[in-house]
Amino acid sequence: MGAKLALGISAAFDSGNIIVVGQEGDRFDLEIARDHESDFYQWFHFRLTGAAGRDVTLRILNAGGAAYPGGWPGYHARVSEDRQHWHQAETGYADGVLTIRHRPATNNAWFAYFAPYSMERHHDLVARMAVRPGVRHRSLGQTLDGQELDCLTVGTGAKQVWLYARQHPGETMAEWWMEGALERLTDDQDSVARALRAAATFHIVPNMNPDGSRRGHLRTNAVGVNLNREWHEPSAERSPEVLHTLAAMQESGVDFAMDVHGDEAIPHVFIAGFEGIPAWTDRQGELYHRFRDTLARRTPDFQTARGYDVAAPGKANLSMSTNQLANRFGCVAMTLEMPFKDNDDLPDPAYGWSPARSKQLAADCLATLNEMIGDI
């Protein structure tokens, strides 16, 4: 029988984030690195090697100081040995320390806050979709790190629909949702997609924050800026991603907009609207509530009882995209939130909230939109 392999942990790859601060036998003490030029941190993604058949303990010592410590109780880290299927790992949180315990079957195991969506997968998605019939691709501009801000346009209808995701790069479920939306919208045999393409033109930005995604950030871009607080006054120096996207929206107009996110603490799927904008109209509100209630009837993975507090009249934060777009364009806008934990109304002990459920939710959102696109 050969000697045990040396254990190793690394994060020097696309979206990687972890710091090894100590090791004792099969136990590692770790810390999550902060977003560059920011105090935000919570996203982690690292690789464990040499641990086949060994009971490994991974302790993230600075979890209590993360951006949303309320996200840890009831949370389970995701683990994969083939980088295709991400399962929930045994995870506990106490005294500010997140502890993951796992026995890998092989000498390679990847751990992450949620199933990752790498920039390489993003490029594959864009390339795969851009060659499908009727799909047009353009770069809206470049990020501070020099990456392209990809936009895919589908459909020929008069209604202008904008779907955009990952303003906060660690919320990877948002791009899994985008993959599901694009797959449905480009399916020539899907009657809902055919109807939507005839009624509307879809402008889809699968990843608003490529720099933060590649750098392994939770919430910010290359210079530590939270893009979803820049929509009132974006700049080339701080937030070119928003600047370029808003310019394209201004050119096309916006009738419907969905900003796709993940929430660290709330174990449910929900949407947040634009209550409190100065230019609120009852018609906007009625359509927003119609979408929300229709989606709740369509899928048990969505609910309306739990979510964020509603802003008082005239008190909406116009630096956030949903509020800014609804106020600026008079459109129906919303922020979709999916959990890092699970949907507690319909839990899945093996996978929790997952890429597959994110993609299915996208299909359900598009079917819901199809029921009301003519009235928007």
Short mmCIF file of C-alpha atoms in Angstrom, two decimals:
data_model
loop_
_atom_site.label_atom_id
_atom_site.label_comp_id
_atom_site.label_asym_id
_atom_site.label_seq_id
_atom_site.Cartn_x
_atom_site.Cartn_y
_atom_site.Cartn_z
CA MET A 1 0.00 0.00 0.00
CA GLY A 2 1.45 3.36 -1.02
CA ALA A 3 1.99 6.34 1.25
CA LYS A 4 -0.74 8.89 1.68
CA LEU A 5 -0.69 11.73 -0.83
CA ALA A 6 -0.05 15.20 0.50
CA LEU A 7 -3.21 17.26 0.75
CA GLY A 8 -3.36 20.54 -1.10
CA ILE A 9 -5.76 23.45 -1.52
CA SER A 10 -5.57 25.97 -4.37
CA ALA A 11 -7.69 28.76 -5.82
CA ALA A 12 -5.47 30.11 -8.61
CA PHE A 13 -8.09 29.74 -11.32
CA ASP A 14 -11.05 31.53 -12.86
CA SER A 15 -13.37 32.65 -10.01
CA GLY A 16 -11.17 31.03 -7.35
CA ASN A 17 -11.13 32.52 -3.86
CA ILE A 18 -9.60 31.13 -0.66
CA ILE A 19 -6.57 31.70 1.55
CA VAL A 20 -4.95 28.83 3.47
CA VAL A 21 -3.91 30.07 6.90
CA GLY A 22 -3.09 26.74 8.52
CA GLN A 23 -3.17 22.95 8.27
CA GLU A 24 -3.05 20.19 10.86
CA GLY A 25 -3.32 16.71 9.41
CA ASP A 26 -6.59 16.47 7.49
CA ARG A 27 -7.88 19.80 8.79
CA PHE A 28 -7.41 23.12 6.99
CA ASP A 29 -7.98 26.59 8.40
CA LEU A 30 -9.06 28.97 5.65
CA GLU A 31 -10.12 32.55 5.04
CA ILE A 32 -12.13 34.13 2.22
CA ALA A 33 -10.34 36.99 0.46
CA ARG A 34 -12.08 40.36 0.27
CA ASP A 35 -13.23 41.78 -3.04
CA HIS A 36 -10.46 44.01 -4.46
CA GLU A 37 -10.65 47.53 -2.98
CA SER A 38 -13.73 46.54 -0.98
CA ASP A 39 -14.73 45.09 2.38
CA PHE A 40 -17.26 42.72 0.78
CA TYR A 41 -16.53 39.01 0.89
CA GLN A 42 -18.51 35.76 1.00
CA TRP A 43 -17.85 33.97 -2.29
CA PHE A 44 -15.38 31.08 -2.06
CA HIS A 45 -14.25 28.57 -4.66
CA PHE A 46 -11.27 26.27 -4.23
CA ARG A 47 -9.84 22.88 -5.12
CA LEU A 48 -8.79 20.14 -2.71
CA THR A 49 -6.31 17.55 -3.99
CA GLY A 50 -4.96 14.25 -2.59
CA ALA A 51 -7.86 13.56 -0.23
CA ALA A 52 -9.48 10.43 -1.68
CA GLY A 53 -11.10 8.38 1.10
CA ARG A 54 -10.02 10.80 3.85
CA ASP A 55 -12.31 12.67 6.23
CA VAL A 56 -11.30 16.27 5.64
CA THR A 57 -12.38 19.24 7.76
CA LEU A 58 -12.31 22.70 6.18
CA ARG A 59 -12.81 25.64 8.55
CA ILE A 60 -13.45 29.13 7.15
CA LEU A 61 -12.37 31.18 10.11
CA ASN A 62 -13.52 34.63 8.97
CA ALA A 63 -17.06 33.62 7.97
CA GLY A 64 -18.54 35.69 10.80
CA GLY A 65 -17.18 38.89 9.27
CA ALA A 66 -18.60 38.18 5.81
CA ALA A 67 -20.93 40.59 4.05
CA TYR A 68 -24.02 38.62 5.09
CA PRO A 69 -23.30 36.42 8.14
CA GLY A 70 -27.03 35.71 8.27
CA GLY A 71 -26.44 33.65 5.15
CA TRP A 72 -24.51 30.93 7.01
CA PRO A 73 -27.08 29.34 9.39
CA GLY A 74 -28.87 26.62 7.45
CA TYR A 75 -26.45 26.91 4.52
CA HIS A 76 -24.60 24.02 2.85
CA ALA A 77 -21.45 24.45 0.77
CA ARG A 78 -21.48 22.90 -2.70
CA VAL A 79 -18.95 20.22 -3.68
CA SER A 80 -18.18 18.47 -6.95
CA GLU A 81 -15.64 15.90 -8.09
CA ASP A 82 -16.48 16.14 -11.80
CA ARG A 83 -17.26 19.90 -11.97
CA GLN A 84 -20.61 19.00 -13.55
CA HIS A 85 -22.74 17.91 -10.59
CA TRP A 86 -22.67 20.03 -7.44
CA HIS A 87 -24.00 18.44 -4.27
CA GLN A 88 -24.52 19.87 -0.81
CA ALA A 89 -21.69 19.09 1.60
CA GLU A 90 -22.00 18.60 5.36
CA THR A 91 -21.70 22.18 6.66
CA GLY A 92 -22.10 23.84 10.03
CA TYR A 93 -21.76 27.37 11.39
CA ALA A 94 -20.89 28.29 14.97
CA ASP A 95 -18.92 31.05 16.71
CA GLY A 96 -18.20 32.84 13.43
CA VAL A 97 -16.62 29.77 11.79
CA LEU A 98 -18.08 27.89 8.80
CA THR A 99 -17.03 24.23 8.93
CA ILE A 100 -17.26 21.88 5.95
CA ARG A 101 -16.68 18.15 6.38
CA HIS A 102 -16.30 15.86 3.41
CA ARG A 103 -14.78 12.53 2.37
CA PRO A 104 -13.95 12.73 -1.36
CA ALA A 105 -14.07 9.56 -3.41
CA THR A 106 -11.28 10.86 -5.67
CA ASN A 107 -8.18 12.99 -5.31
CA ASN A 108 -9.89 16.05 -6.78
CA ALA A 109 -12.77 17.89 -5.13
CA TRP A 110 -13.97 21.42 -5.78
CA PHE A 111 -15.85 23.43 -3.18
CA ALA A 112 -17.80 26.63 -3.79
CA TYR A 113 -20.33 28.95 -2.22
CA PHE A 114 -22.68 27.99 -5.06
CA ALA A 115 -22.19 26.01 -8.27
CA PRO A 116 -19.71 28.21 -10.19
CA TYR A 117 -20.34 29.75 -13.58
CA SER A 118 -16.86 30.44 -14.93
CA MET A 119 -15.94 33.02 -17.55
CA GLU A 120 -14.95 30.13 -19.80
CA ARG A 121 -18.45 28.71 -19.53
CA HIS A 122 -19.78 32.21 -20.17
CA HIS A 123 -17.75 32.42 -23.39
CA ASP A 124 -19.00 28.98 -24.42
CA LEU A 125 -22.60 30.08 -23.77
CA VAL A 126 -22.20 33.27 -25.80
CA ALA A 127 -20.55 31.44 -28.70
CA ARG A 128 -23.14 28.65 -28.69
CA MET A 129 -26.07 31.06 -28.67
CA ALA A 130 -24.61 33.60 -31.10
CA VAL A 131 -24.55 31.09 -33.97
CA ARG A 132 -28.19 30.06 -33.54
CA PRO A 133 -30.64 31.34 -36.17
CA GLY A 134 -32.05 34.78 -35.42
CA VAL A 135 -29.56 35.60 -32.64
CA ARG A 136 -27.44 38.75 -32.93
CA HIS A 137 -24.39 39.39 -30.77
CA ARG A 138 -22.69 42.66 -29.90
CA SER A 139 -20.27 43.87 -27.29
CA LEU A 140 -21.73 46.83 -25.42
CA GLY A 141 -18.20 47.91 -24.48
CA GLN A 142 -15.27 46.82 -22.36
CA THR A 143 -14.85 46.45 -18.61
CA LEU A 144 -12.04 47.97 -16.56
CA ASP A 145 -10.07 44.71 -16.96
CA GLY A 146 -10.61 44.85 -20.72
CA GLN A 147 -13.23 42.11 -20.99
CA GLU A 148 -16.15 42.39 -23.41
CA LEU A 149 -19.63 43.08 -22.09
CA ASP A 150 -21.64 40.60 -24.14
CA CYS A 151 -25.20 41.24 -25.26
CA LEU A 152 -27.33 38.76 -27.23
CA THR A 153 -30.43 39.98 -29.06
CA VAL A 154 -33.28 37.61 -29.93
CA GLY A 155 -36.65 38.31 -31.52
CA THR A 156 -38.16 40.88 -33.85
CA GLY A 157 -41.20 42.17 -31.96
CA ALA A 158 -41.93 45.76 -30.98
CA LYS A 159 -41.76 45.28 -27.20
CA GLN A 160 -38.25 45.90 -25.81
CA VAL A 161 -37.29 43.39 -23.10
CA TRP A 162 -34.00 43.56 -21.19
CA LEU A 163 -32.73 40.62 -19.13
CA TYR A 164 -29.43 41.08 -17.28
CA ALA A 165 -27.63 39.14 -14.55
CA ARG A 166 -24.64 38.97 -12.21
CA GLN A 167 -24.27 42.60 -11.33
CA HIS A 168 -23.04 40.87 -8.19
CA PRO A 169 -20.61 38.29 -9.60
CA GLY A 170 -20.75 35.78 -6.74
CA GLU A 171 -24.46 35.24 -7.43
CA THR A 172 -23.73 32.56 -10.01
CA MET A 173 -27.27 31.13 -9.99
CA ALA A 174 -28.15 34.24 -11.98
CA GLU A 175 -26.11 33.12 -14.99
CA TRP A 176 -27.44 29.58 -14.71
CA TRP A 177 -30.86 31.26 -15.01
CA MET A 178 -29.61 33.10 -18.10
CA GLU A 179 -28.48 29.84 -19.68
CA GLY A 180 -31.98 28.46 -19.20
CA ALA A 181 -33.59 31.61 -20.61
CA LEU A 182 -31.38 31.60 -23.71
CA GLU A 183 -31.89 27.91 -24.35
CA ARG A 184 -35.67 28.34 -24.29
CA LEU A 185 -35.78 31.57 -26.28
CA THR A 186 -33.67 30.09 -29.09
CA ASP A 187 -35.60 26.83 -29.37
CA ASP A 188 -37.44 26.83 -32.71
CA GLN A 189 -39.75 24.05 -31.54
CA ASP A 190 -40.87 25.90 -28.40
CA SER A 191 -44.22 27.63 -28.98
CA VAL A 192 -43.76 30.04 -26.06
CA ALA A 193 -40.40 31.11 -27.47
CA ARG A 194 -41.83 31.57 -30.95
CA ALA A 195 -44.64 33.74 -29.60
CA LEU A 196 -42.27 35.82 -27.49
CA ARG A 197 -39.83 36.33 -30.37
CA ALA A 198 -42.70 37.60 -32.53
CA ALA A 199 -43.99 39.96 -29.86
CA ALA A 200 -40.74 41.30 -28.45
CA THR A 201 -37.07 41.97 -28.98
CA PHE A 202 -34.97 40.55 -26.14
CA HIS A 203 -31.67 42.17 -25.18
CA ILE A 204 -29.83 39.75 -22.89
CA VAL A 205 -26.68 40.51 -20.89
CA PRO A 206 -25.77 37.17 -19.27
CA ASN A 207 -22.99 38.64 -17.11
CA MET A 208 -22.89 42.32 -16.14
CA ASN A 209 -19.72 41.90 -14.09
CA PRO A 210 -17.09 39.81 -15.91
CA ASP A 211 -14.21 41.32 -13.93
CA GLY A 212 -15.65 40.45 -10.54
CA SER A 213 -16.58 37.01 -11.82
CA ARG A 214 -13.06 36.16 -12.94
CA ARG A 215 -11.48 37.70 -9.84
CA GLY A 216 -13.65 35.64 -7.46
CA HIS A 217 -15.57 38.57 -6.00
CA LEU A 218 -18.87 38.42 -4.19
CA ARG A 219 -20.38 41.79 -5.00
CA THR A 220 -18.12 44.27 -6.81
CA ASN A 221 -16.23 44.96 -10.02
CA ALA A 222 -12.48 45.40 -10.58
CA VAL A 223 -12.29 48.60 -8.49
CA GLY A 224 -14.56 47.52 -5.64
CA VAL A 225 -17.75 49.17 -6.94
CA ASN A 226 -21.20 47.67 -6.36
CA LEU A 227 -22.72 48.04 -9.83
CA ASN A 228 -26.27 47.97 -8.49
CA ARG A 229 -25.68 51.29 -6.77
CA GLU A 230 -24.47 53.08 -9.92
CA TRP A 231 -27.55 53.37 -12.13
CA HIS A 232 -28.31 56.99 -11.25
CA GLU A 233 -24.89 58.22 -12.42
CA PRO A 234 -22.58 55.57 -13.93
CA SER A 235 -19.08 56.56 -15.00
CA ALA A 236 -16.35 55.18 -17.25
CA GLU A 237 -13.93 55.27 -14.31
CA ARG A 238 -16.05 53.42 -11.75
CA SER A 239 -18.82 51.53 -13.54
CA PRO A 240 -18.40 51.26 -17.32
CA GLU A 241 -20.51 48.08 -17.24
CA VAL A 242 -23.57 50.10 -16.18
CA LEU A 243 -22.63 53.07 -18.37
CA HIS A 244 -22.54 50.93 -21.52
CA THR A 245 -25.68 48.96 -20.67
CA LEU A 246 -27.74 52.02 -19.80
CA ALA A 247 -26.66 53.72 -23.03
CA ALA A 248 -27.89 50.71 -25.02
CA MET A 249 -31.16 50.72 -23.08
CA GLN A 250 -31.59 54.40 -23.81
CA GLU A 251 -31.16 53.67 -27.51
CA SER A 252 -33.67 50.80 -27.64
CA GLY A 253 -36.12 51.85 -24.98
CA VAL A 254 -37.32 49.47 -22.26
CA ASP A 255 -40.80 47.99 -21.82
CA PHE A 256 -39.88 45.14 -19.45
CA ALA A 257 -36.68 44.56 -17.45
CA MET A 258 -35.57 41.79 -15.14
CA ASP A 259 -32.38 42.00 -13.05
CA VAL A 260 -31.40 38.48 -11.91
CA HIS A 261 -29.71 37.95 -8.53
CA GLY A 262 -29.14 35.58 -5.62
CA ASP A 263 -29.85 36.27 -1.96
CA GLU A 264 -27.52 35.01 0.75
CA ALA A 265 -29.92 34.81 3.68
CA ILE A 266 -33.53 34.28 2.54
CA PRO A 267 -34.28 30.60 1.73
CA HIS A 268 -36.93 31.37 -0.88
CA VAL A 269 -37.32 32.61 -4.45
CA PHE A 270 -38.94 36.04 -4.70
CA ILE A 271 -38.98 39.26 -6.68
CA ALA A 272 -38.56 42.87 -5.60
CA GLY A 273 -40.28 45.67 -7.44
CA PHE A 274 -40.07 49.44 -7.78
CA GLU A 275 -42.53 50.67 -5.20
CA GLY A 276 -41.55 54.13 -4.04
CA ILE A 277 -40.31 55.55 -7.35
CA PRO A 278 -41.31 59.18 -7.91
CA ALA A 279 -42.87 58.42 -11.32
CA TRP A 280 -44.93 55.43 -10.13
CA THR A 281 -48.12 54.67 -12.06
CA ASP A 282 -50.89 52.31 -11.11
CA ARG A 283 -50.62 50.63 -14.52
CA GLN A 284 -46.97 49.73 -13.84
CA GLY A 285 -47.90 48.38 -10.45
CA GLU A 286 -50.78 46.31 -11.77
CA LEU A 287 -48.56 44.67 -14.41
CA TYR A 288 -45.80 44.00 -11.89
CA HIS A 289 -48.21 42.31 -9.50
CA ARG A 290 -49.75 40.36 -12.37
CA PHE A 291 -46.35 38.94 -13.30
CA ARG A 292 -45.55 38.08 -9.70
CA ASP A 293 -48.88 36.38 -9.02
CA THR A 294 -48.88 34.47 -12.32
CA LEU A 295 -45.39 33.13 -11.69
CA ALA A 296 -46.43 32.00 -8.20
CA ARG A 297 -49.31 30.01 -9.72
CA ARG A 298 -47.05 28.53 -12.39
CA THR A 299 -44.25 27.11 -10.21
CA PRO A 300 -44.01 25.97 -6.57
CA ASP A 301 -40.42 27.20 -6.58
CA PHE A 302 -41.69 30.81 -6.40
CA GLN A 303 -43.66 32.55 -3.66
CA THR A 304 -44.85 36.04 -2.72
CA ALA A 305 -45.10 35.93 1.09
CA ARG A 306 -41.40 36.50 1.85
CA GLY A 307 -38.94 39.01 0.43
CA TYR A 308 -37.62 42.52 0.94
CA ASP A 309 -39.37 45.43 2.61
CA VAL A 310 -41.19 47.78 0.25
CA ALA A 311 -40.01 51.40 -0.04
CA ALA A 312 -42.39 54.16 1.01
CA PRO A 313 -43.83 56.43 -1.72
CA GLY A 314 -41.13 58.65 -3.18
CA LYS A 315 -38.37 56.91 -1.20
CA ALA A 316 -37.07 54.37 -3.74
CA ASN A 317 -33.30 54.15 -4.16
CA LEU A 318 -32.79 55.31 -7.75
CA SER A 319 -29.18 54.12 -7.80
CA MET A 320 -30.54 50.56 -8.10
CA SER A 321 -31.35 49.34 -11.60
CA THR A 322 -34.94 48.18 -11.10
CA ASN A 323 -35.98 51.49 -9.57
CA GLN A 324 -34.00 53.58 -12.05
CA LEU A 325 -35.38 51.79 -15.12
CA ALA A 326 -38.99 51.82 -13.93
CA ASN A 327 -38.71 55.51 -13.12
CA ARG A 328 -36.80 56.50 -16.28
CA PHE A 329 -38.68 54.45 -18.88
CA GLY A 330 -42.06 53.92 -17.23
CA CYS A 331 -41.49 50.22 -17.76
CA VAL A 332 -42.29 47.12 -15.71
CA ALA A 333 -39.06 46.25 -13.91
CA MET A 334 -38.17 43.75 -11.23
CA THR A 335 -35.31 42.10 -9.37
CA LEU A 336 -35.47 38.31 -9.24
CA GLU A 337 -33.80 36.73 -6.20
CA MET A 338 -32.86 33.04 -5.86
CA PRO A 339 -31.38 31.49 -2.72
CA PHE A 340 -27.85 30.34 -1.96
CA LYS A 341 -29.44 27.98 0.57
CA ASP A 342 -32.56 26.24 -0.69
CA ASN A 343 -36.21 26.95 -1.28
CA ASP A 344 -37.50 25.97 2.15
CA ASP A 345 -41.00 25.52 0.72
CA LEU A 346 -39.72 22.69 -1.49
CA PRO A 347 -36.30 21.56 -0.16
CA ASP A 348 -33.90 19.24 -1.94
CA PRO A 349 -31.53 17.62 0.61
CA ALA A 350 -29.06 16.47 -2.04
CA TYR A 351 -28.69 19.57 -4.20
CA GLY A 352 -30.42 22.49 -2.48
CA TRP A 353 -31.15 25.32 -4.86
CA SER A 354 -29.28 24.29 -7.98
CA PRO A 355 -28.29 25.18 -11.56
CA ALA A 356 -31.08 22.93 -12.88
CA ARG A 357 -33.72 24.68 -10.77
CA SER A 358 -32.35 28.08 -11.79
CA LYS A 359 -32.68 27.14 -15.47
CA GLN A 360 -36.20 25.78 -15.00
CA LEU A 361 -37.21 28.97 -13.20
CA ALA A 362 -36.04 30.95 -16.24
CA ALA A 363 -38.29 28.87 -18.48
CA ASP A 364 -41.21 29.52 -16.12
CA CYS A 365 -40.48 33.27 -16.06
CA LEU A 366 -40.58 33.40 -19.86
CA ALA A 367 -43.88 31.49 -19.95
CA THR A 368 -45.27 33.97 -17.44
CA LEU A 369 -44.09 36.91 -19.54
CA ASN A 370 -45.73 35.39 -22.60
CA GLU A 371 -49.12 35.52 -20.88
CA MET A 372 -48.91 39.31 -20.56
CA ILE A 373 -46.46 40.59 -23.16
CA GLY A 374 -49.24 42.16 -25.21
CA ASP A 375 -50.30 44.37 -22.29
CA ILE A 376 -46.86 45.64 -21.31
#
